[in-house]
Short mmCIF file of C-alpha atoms in Angstrom, two decimals:
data_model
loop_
_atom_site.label_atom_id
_atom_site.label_comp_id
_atom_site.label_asym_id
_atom_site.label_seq_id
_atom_site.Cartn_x
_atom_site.Cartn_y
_atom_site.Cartn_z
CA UNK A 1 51.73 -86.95 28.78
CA UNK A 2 55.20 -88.40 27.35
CA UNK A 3 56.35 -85.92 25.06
CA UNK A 4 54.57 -83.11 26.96
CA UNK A 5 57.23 -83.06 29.31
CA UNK A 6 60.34 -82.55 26.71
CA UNK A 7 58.15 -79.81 24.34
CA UNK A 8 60.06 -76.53 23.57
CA UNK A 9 58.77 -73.29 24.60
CA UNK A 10 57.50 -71.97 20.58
CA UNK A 11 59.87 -68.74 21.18
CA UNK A 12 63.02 -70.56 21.80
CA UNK A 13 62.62 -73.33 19.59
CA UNK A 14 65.27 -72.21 17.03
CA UNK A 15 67.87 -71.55 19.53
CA UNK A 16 67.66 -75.13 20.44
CA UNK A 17 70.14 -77.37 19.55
CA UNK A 18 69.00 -79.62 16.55
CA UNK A 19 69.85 -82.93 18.81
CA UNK A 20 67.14 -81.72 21.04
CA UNK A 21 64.77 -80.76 18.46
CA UNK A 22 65.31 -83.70 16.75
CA UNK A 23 64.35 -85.75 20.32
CA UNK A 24 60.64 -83.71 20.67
CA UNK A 25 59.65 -84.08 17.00
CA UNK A 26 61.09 -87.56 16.95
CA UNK A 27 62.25 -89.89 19.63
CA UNK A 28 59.67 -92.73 21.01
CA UNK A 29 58.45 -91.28 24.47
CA UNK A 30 55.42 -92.73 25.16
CA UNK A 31 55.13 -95.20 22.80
CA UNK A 32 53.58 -98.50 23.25
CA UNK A 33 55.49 -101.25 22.67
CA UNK A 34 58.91 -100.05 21.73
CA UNK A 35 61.92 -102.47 20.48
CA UNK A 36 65.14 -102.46 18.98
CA UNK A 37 62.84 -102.51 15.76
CA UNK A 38 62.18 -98.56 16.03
CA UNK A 39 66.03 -98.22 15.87
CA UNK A 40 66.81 -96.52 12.50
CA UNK A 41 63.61 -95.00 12.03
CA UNK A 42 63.18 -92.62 14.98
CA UNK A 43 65.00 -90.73 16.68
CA UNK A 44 67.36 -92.59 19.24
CA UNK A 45 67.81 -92.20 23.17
CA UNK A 46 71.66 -91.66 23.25
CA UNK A 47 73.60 -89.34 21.04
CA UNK A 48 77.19 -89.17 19.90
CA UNK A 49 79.33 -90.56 22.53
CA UNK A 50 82.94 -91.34 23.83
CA UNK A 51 83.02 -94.96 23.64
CA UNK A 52 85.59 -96.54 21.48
CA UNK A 53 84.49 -97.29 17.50
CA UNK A 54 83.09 -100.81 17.09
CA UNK A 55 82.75 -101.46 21.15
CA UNK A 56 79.90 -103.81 22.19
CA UNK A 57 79.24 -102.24 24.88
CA UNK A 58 77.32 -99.03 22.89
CA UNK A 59 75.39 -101.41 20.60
CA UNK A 60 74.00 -102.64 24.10
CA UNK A 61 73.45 -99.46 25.10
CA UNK A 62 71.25 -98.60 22.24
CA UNK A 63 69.39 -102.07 22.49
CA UNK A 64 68.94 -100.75 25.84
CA UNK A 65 67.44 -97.56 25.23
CA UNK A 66 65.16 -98.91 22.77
CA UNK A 67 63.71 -101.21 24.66
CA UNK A 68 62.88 -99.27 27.88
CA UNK A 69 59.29 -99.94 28.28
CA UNK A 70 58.32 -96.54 30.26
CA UNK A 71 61.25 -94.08 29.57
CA UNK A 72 59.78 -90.78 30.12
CA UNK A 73 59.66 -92.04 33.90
CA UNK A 74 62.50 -94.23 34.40
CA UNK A 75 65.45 -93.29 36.24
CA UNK A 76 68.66 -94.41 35.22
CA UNK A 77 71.78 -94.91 38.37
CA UNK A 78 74.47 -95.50 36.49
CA UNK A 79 78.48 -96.00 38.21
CA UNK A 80 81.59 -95.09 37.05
CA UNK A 81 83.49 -97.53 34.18
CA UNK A 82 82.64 -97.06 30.50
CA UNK A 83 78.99 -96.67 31.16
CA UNK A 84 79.24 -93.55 32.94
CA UNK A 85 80.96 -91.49 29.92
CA UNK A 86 77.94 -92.76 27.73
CA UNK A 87 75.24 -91.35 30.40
CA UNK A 88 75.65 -87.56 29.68
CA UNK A 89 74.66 -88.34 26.22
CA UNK A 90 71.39 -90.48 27.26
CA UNK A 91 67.82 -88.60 27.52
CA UNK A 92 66.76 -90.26 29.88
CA UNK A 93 66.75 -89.03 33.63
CA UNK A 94 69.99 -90.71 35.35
CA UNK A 95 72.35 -90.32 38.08
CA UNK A 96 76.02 -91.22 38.33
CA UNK A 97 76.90 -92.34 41.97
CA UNK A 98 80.00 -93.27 43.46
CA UNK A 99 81.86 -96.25 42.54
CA UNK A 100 79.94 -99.65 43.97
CA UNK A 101 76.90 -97.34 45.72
CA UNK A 102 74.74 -97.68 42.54
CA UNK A 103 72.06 -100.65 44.11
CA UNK A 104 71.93 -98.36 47.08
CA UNK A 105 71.08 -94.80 45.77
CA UNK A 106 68.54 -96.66 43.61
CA UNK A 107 67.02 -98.55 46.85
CA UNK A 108 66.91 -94.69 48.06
CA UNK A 109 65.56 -93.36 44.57
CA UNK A 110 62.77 -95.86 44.63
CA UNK A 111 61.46 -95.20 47.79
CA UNK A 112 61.59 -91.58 47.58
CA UNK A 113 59.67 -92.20 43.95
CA UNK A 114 56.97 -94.23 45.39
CA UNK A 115 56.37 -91.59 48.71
CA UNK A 116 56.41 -88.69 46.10
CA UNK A 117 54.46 -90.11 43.22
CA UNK A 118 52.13 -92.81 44.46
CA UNK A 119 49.56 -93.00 41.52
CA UNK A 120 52.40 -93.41 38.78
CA UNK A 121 54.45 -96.11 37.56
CA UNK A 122 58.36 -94.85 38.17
CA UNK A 123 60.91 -96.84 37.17
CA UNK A 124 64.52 -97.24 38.80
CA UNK A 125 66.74 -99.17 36.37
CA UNK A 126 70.57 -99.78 37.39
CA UNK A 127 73.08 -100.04 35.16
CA UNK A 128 76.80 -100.69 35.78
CA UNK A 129 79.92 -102.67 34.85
CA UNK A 130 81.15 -105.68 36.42
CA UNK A 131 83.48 -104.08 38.53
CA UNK A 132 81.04 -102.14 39.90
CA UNK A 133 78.36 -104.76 40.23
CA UNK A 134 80.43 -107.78 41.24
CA UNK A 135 83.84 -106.13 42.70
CA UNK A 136 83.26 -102.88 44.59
CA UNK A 137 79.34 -102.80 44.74
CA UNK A 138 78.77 -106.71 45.33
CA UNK A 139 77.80 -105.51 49.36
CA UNK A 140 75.53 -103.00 47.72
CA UNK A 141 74.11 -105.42 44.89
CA UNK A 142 73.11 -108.06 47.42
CA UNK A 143 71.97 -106.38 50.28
CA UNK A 144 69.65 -104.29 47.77
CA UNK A 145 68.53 -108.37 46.61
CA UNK A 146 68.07 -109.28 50.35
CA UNK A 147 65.68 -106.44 50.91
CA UNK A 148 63.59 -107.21 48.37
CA UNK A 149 63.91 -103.79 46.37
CA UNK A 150 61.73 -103.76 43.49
CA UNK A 151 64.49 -102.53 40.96
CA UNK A 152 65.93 -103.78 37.91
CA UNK A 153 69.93 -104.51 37.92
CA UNK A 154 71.77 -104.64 34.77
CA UNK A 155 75.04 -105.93 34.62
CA UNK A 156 77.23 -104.59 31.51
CA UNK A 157 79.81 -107.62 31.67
CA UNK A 158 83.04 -107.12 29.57
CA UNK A 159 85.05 -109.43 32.34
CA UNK A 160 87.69 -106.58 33.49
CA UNK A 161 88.34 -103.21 34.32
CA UNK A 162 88.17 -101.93 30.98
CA UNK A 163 88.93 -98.44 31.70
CA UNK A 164 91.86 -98.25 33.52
CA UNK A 165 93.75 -100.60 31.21
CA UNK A 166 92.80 -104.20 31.98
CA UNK A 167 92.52 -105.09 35.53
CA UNK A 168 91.30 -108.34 36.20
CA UNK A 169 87.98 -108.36 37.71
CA UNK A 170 85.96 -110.79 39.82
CA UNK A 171 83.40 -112.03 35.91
CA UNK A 172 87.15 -112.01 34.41
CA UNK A 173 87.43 -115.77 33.30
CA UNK A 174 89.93 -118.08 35.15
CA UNK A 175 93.20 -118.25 33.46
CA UNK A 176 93.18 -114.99 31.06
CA UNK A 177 95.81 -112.50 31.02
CA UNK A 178 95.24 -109.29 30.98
CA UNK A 179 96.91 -106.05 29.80
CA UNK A 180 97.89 -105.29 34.44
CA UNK A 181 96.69 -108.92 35.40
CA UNK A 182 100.47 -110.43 33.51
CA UNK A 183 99.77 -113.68 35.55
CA UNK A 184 96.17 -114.28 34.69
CA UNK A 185 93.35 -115.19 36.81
CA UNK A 186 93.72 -117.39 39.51
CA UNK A 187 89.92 -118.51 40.44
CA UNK A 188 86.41 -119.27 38.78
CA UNK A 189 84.55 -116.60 37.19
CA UNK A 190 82.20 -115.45 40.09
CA UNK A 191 78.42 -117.03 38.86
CA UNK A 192 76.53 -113.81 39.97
CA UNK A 193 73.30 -114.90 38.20
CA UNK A 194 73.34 -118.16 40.38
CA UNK A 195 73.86 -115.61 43.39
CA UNK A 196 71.43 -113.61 42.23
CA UNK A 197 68.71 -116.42 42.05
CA UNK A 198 69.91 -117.52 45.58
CA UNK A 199 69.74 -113.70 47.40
CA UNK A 200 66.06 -113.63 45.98
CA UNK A 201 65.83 -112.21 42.67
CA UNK A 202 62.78 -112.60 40.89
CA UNK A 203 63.91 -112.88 37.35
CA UNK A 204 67.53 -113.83 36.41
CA UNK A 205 69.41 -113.62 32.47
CA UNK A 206 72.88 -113.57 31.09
CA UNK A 207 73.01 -113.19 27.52
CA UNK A 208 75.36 -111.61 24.85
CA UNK A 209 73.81 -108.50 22.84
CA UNK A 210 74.47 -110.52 19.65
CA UNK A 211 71.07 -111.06 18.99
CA UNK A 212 68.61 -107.48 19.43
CA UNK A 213 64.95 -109.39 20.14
CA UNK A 214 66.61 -111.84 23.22
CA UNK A 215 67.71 -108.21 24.69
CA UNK A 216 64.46 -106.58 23.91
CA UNK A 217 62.97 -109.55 26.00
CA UNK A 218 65.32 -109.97 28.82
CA UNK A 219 65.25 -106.25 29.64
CA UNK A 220 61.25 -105.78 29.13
CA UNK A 221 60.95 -108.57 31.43
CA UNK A 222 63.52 -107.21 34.13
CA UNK A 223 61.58 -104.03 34.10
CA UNK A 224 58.38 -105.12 34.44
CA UNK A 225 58.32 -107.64 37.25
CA UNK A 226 60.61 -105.47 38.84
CA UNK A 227 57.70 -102.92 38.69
CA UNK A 228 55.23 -105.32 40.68
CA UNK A 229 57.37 -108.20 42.33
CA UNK A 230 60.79 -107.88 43.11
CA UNK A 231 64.43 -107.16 42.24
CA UNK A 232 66.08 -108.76 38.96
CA UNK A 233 68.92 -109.14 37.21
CA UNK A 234 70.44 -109.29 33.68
CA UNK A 235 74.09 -109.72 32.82
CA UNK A 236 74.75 -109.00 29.08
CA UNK A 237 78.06 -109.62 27.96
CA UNK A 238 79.51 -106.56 26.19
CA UNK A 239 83.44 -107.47 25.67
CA UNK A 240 86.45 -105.18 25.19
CA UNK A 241 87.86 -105.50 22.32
CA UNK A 242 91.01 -103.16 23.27
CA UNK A 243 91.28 -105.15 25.98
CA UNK A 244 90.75 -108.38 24.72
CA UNK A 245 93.11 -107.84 21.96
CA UNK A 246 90.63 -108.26 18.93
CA UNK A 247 90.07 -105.59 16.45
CA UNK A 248 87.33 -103.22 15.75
CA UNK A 249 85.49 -105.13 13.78
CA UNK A 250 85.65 -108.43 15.37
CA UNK A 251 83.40 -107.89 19.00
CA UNK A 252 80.45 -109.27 17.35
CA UNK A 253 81.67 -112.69 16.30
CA UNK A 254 83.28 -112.62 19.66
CA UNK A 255 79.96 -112.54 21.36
CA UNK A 256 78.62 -115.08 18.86
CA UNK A 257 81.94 -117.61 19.90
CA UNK A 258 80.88 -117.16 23.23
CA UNK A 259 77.20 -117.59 23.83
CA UNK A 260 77.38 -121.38 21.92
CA UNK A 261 76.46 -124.33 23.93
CA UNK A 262 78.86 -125.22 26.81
CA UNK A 263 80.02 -122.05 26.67
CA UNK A 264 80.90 -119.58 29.47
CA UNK A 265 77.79 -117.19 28.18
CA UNK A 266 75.29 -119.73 27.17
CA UNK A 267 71.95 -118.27 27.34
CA UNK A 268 70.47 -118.50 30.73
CA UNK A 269 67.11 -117.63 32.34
CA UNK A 270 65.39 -118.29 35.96
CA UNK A 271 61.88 -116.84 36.33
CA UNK A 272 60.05 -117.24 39.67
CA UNK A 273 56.58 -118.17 40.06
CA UNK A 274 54.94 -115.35 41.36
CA UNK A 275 56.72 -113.26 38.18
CA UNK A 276 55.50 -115.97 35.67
CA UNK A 277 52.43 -116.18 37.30
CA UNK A 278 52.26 -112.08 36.56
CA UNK A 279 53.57 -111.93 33.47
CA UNK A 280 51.12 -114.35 32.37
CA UNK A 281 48.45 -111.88 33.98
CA UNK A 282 50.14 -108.63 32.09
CA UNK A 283 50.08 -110.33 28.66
CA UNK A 284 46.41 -111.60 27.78
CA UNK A 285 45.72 -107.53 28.59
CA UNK A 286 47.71 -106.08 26.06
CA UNK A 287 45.97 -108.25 23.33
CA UNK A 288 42.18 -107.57 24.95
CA UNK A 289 43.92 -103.50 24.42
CA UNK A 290 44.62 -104.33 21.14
CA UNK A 291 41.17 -106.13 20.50
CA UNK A 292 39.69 -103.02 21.37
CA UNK A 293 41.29 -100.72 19.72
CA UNK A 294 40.94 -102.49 16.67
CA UNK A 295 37.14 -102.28 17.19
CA UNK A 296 36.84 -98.94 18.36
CA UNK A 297 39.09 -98.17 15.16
CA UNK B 1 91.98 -89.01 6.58
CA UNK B 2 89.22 -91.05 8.28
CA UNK B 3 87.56 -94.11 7.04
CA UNK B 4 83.76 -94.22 6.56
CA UNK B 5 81.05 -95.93 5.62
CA UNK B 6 79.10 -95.91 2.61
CA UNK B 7 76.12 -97.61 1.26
CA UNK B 8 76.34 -98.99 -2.21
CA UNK B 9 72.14 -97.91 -3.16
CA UNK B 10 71.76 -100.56 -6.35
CA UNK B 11 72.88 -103.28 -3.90
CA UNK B 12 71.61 -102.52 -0.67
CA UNK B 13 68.06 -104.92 0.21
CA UNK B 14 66.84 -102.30 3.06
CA UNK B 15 63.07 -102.80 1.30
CA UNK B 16 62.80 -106.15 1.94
CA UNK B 17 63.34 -105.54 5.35
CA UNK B 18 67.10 -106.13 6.05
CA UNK B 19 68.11 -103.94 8.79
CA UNK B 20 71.11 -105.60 9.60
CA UNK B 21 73.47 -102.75 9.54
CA UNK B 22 71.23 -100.55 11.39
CA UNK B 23 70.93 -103.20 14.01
CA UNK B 24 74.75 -103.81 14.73
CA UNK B 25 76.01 -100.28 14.47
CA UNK B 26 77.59 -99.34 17.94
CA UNK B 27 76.81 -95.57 17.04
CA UNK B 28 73.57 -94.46 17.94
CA UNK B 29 71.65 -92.15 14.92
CA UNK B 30 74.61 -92.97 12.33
CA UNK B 31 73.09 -95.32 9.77
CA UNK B 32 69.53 -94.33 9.35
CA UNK B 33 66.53 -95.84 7.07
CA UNK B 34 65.88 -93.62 4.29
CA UNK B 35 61.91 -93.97 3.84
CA UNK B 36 61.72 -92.09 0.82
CA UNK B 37 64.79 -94.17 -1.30
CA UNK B 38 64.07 -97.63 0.69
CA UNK B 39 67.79 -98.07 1.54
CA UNK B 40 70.25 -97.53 4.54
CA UNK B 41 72.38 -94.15 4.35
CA UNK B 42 74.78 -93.34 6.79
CA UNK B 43 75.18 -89.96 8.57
CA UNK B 44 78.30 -89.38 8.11
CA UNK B 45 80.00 -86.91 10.67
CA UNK B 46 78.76 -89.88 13.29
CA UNK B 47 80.88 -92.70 12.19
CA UNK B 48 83.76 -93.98 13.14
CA UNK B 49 84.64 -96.34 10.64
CA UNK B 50 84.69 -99.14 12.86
CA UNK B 51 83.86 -101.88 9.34
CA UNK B 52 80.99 -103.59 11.81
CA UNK B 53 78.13 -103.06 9.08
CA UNK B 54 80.62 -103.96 6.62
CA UNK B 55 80.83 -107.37 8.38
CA UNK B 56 77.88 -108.14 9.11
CA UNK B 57 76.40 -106.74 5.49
CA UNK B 58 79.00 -109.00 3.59
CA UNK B 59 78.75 -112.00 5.68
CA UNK B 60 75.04 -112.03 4.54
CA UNK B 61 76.38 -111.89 1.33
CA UNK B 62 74.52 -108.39 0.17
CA UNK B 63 78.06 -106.24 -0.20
CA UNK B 64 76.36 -103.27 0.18
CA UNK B 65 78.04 -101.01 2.36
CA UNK B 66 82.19 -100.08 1.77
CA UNK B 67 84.79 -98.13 3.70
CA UNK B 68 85.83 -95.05 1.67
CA UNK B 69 87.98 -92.68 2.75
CA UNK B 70 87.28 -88.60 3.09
#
């Protein structure tokens, strides 16, 4: 199936744009076992966007794309912030909803998947930015939590409202000063993954994107109990660099500053029982698959 | 005039298996591996110049990509 779906009629191929052409002959629908390690080599998810050069937040967008495990039937809700001028450039199905309504039109989306297609595997993966998430969504976020949805939330953490010049934000860190926030923060950083863990999230991460194969794993993971158990939750932090005052070049040591020990974005994981107990069950499969196909091969 | 990257060939150490530059690049499809010449190569029109490969390249000590300007 996979790259049946995207295949160009043979008598309009050349008036296709190369992008697209590019995406059939090349991209990794349908493979098994993608990673950040196919980046380079095949043709990528996301195409030329609007996001500023050197920003964090794209090289977790790409880490992100690669490592979808099912992308030909995943559906991407994104919300509006930086991520939502990078989703017209993404191939994979998405939908932009209103500001803070992402958890809830993908609570919808699922269900609606699920009554429509009942023998496949659909995916619903959210992703937003703090605000979003934490700020204008946070009713949406945790009653979608409460309720058990079985849908992967993923947090793209830069600690303010990037966008619209620097507004402090509920993940903003207590005491910085911001471009419109002149008297810096006045409480805690809000510990969503905590709250996450409490409202009943099945799998819980917050990580920088400094380092490709921790991503690959946190968002494989997210997807895939989210598939079978419950909702989860990743928080990568992707900082702004225009915002932050640091230049171009310098957002990758600042992720690497801040993910050492003691720091504010040590790495972090909670995985229930029930989702250990199944990703235990998914994994011995995959090597019996590959058993066999060596043998059959 | 914009500022872009460039892989130095003779230096670069793409064959045995660095992909460093590849990996850290916030544009998607800009700095490709060339199969055929076993080094990075950038594409171009798609970058912005923003000197992350160039970090991350020289702080493992391979100086193989610079910023030129077209």
């Amino acid at each position: 199936m996979s790259k049946e779906k995207i295949k160009i009629n043979r008598e309009f191929y050349d008036i296709m744009p190369k992008e697209y052409q590019e995406l059939v002959e090349d991209a990794t629908y349908g493979k098994e076992g993608r990673g950040w390690k196919d980046v380079g080599e095949s043709k990528e998810m996301i195409e030329e966007h609007s996001l500023c050069a050197g920003c964090p937040e794209s090289i977790a967008f790409r880490y992100v794309l690669a490592c979808l495990p099912n992308p030909e039937d995943t559906v991407m809700v994104g919300s509006t912030g930086c991520t939502s001028l990078v989703f017209p450039h993404v191939a994979v199905h998405n939908i932009h909803s209103l500001f803070g309504n992402q958890n809830a039109v993908a609570s919808g989306l699922k269900r609606a998947l699920s009554y429509r297609f009942p023998d496949k595997v659909k995916d619903v993966v959210v992703l937003a930015g703090d605000g979003a998430t934490v700020d204008i969504g946070l009713d949406m976020t945790l009653q979608s939590w409460f309720r058990q949805e079985k849908i992967a939330t993923i947090c793209f953490d830069n600690e303010l409202y990037a966008n619209t010049g620097g507004q402090s934000s509920g993940l903003m860190q207590k005491g910085f000063v911001a471009k419109m926030a002149p008297a810096g923060k006045k409480f805690d950083k809000v510990d969503l993954p905590e709250i996450a863990r409490q409202s009943g999230c099945h799998y819980v991460t917050m990580l920088t994107v400094s380092k490709p194969n921790r991503v690959e794993k946190a968002i494989r993971n997210a997807i895939l109990i989210a598939r079978e158990i419950g909702p989860t939750y990743v928080q990568l932090y992707t900082p702004c660099i225009l915002e932050i005052g640091k230049q171009m070049m310098e957002g990758l040591q600042e992720m690497r500053d801040s993910e050492g020990p003691g720091k504010r974005f040590e790495f972090k994981e909670y995985i229930s029982d029930e989702a250990k107990a199944y990703l235990e069950s998914i994994a011995p499969k995959k090597k019996r698959k590959k058993v066999t196909a060596q043998t059959e091969g | 005039m914009y500022a872009v990257a460039e892989v130095i060939d003779e230096d670069c150490v793409a064959h045995k298996g660095c992909r460093l530059c590849i990996m850290y690049c916030p544009e998607a499809n800009t700095i490709l591996f060339d199969a055929e010449k076993k080094v990075a190569k950038v594409i171009e029109p798609s970058c912005k110049g923003c000197e992350l490969c160039v970090v991350v390249c020289s702080a493992a000590k391979h100086n193989a990509i610079r910023l030129v300007h077209r």
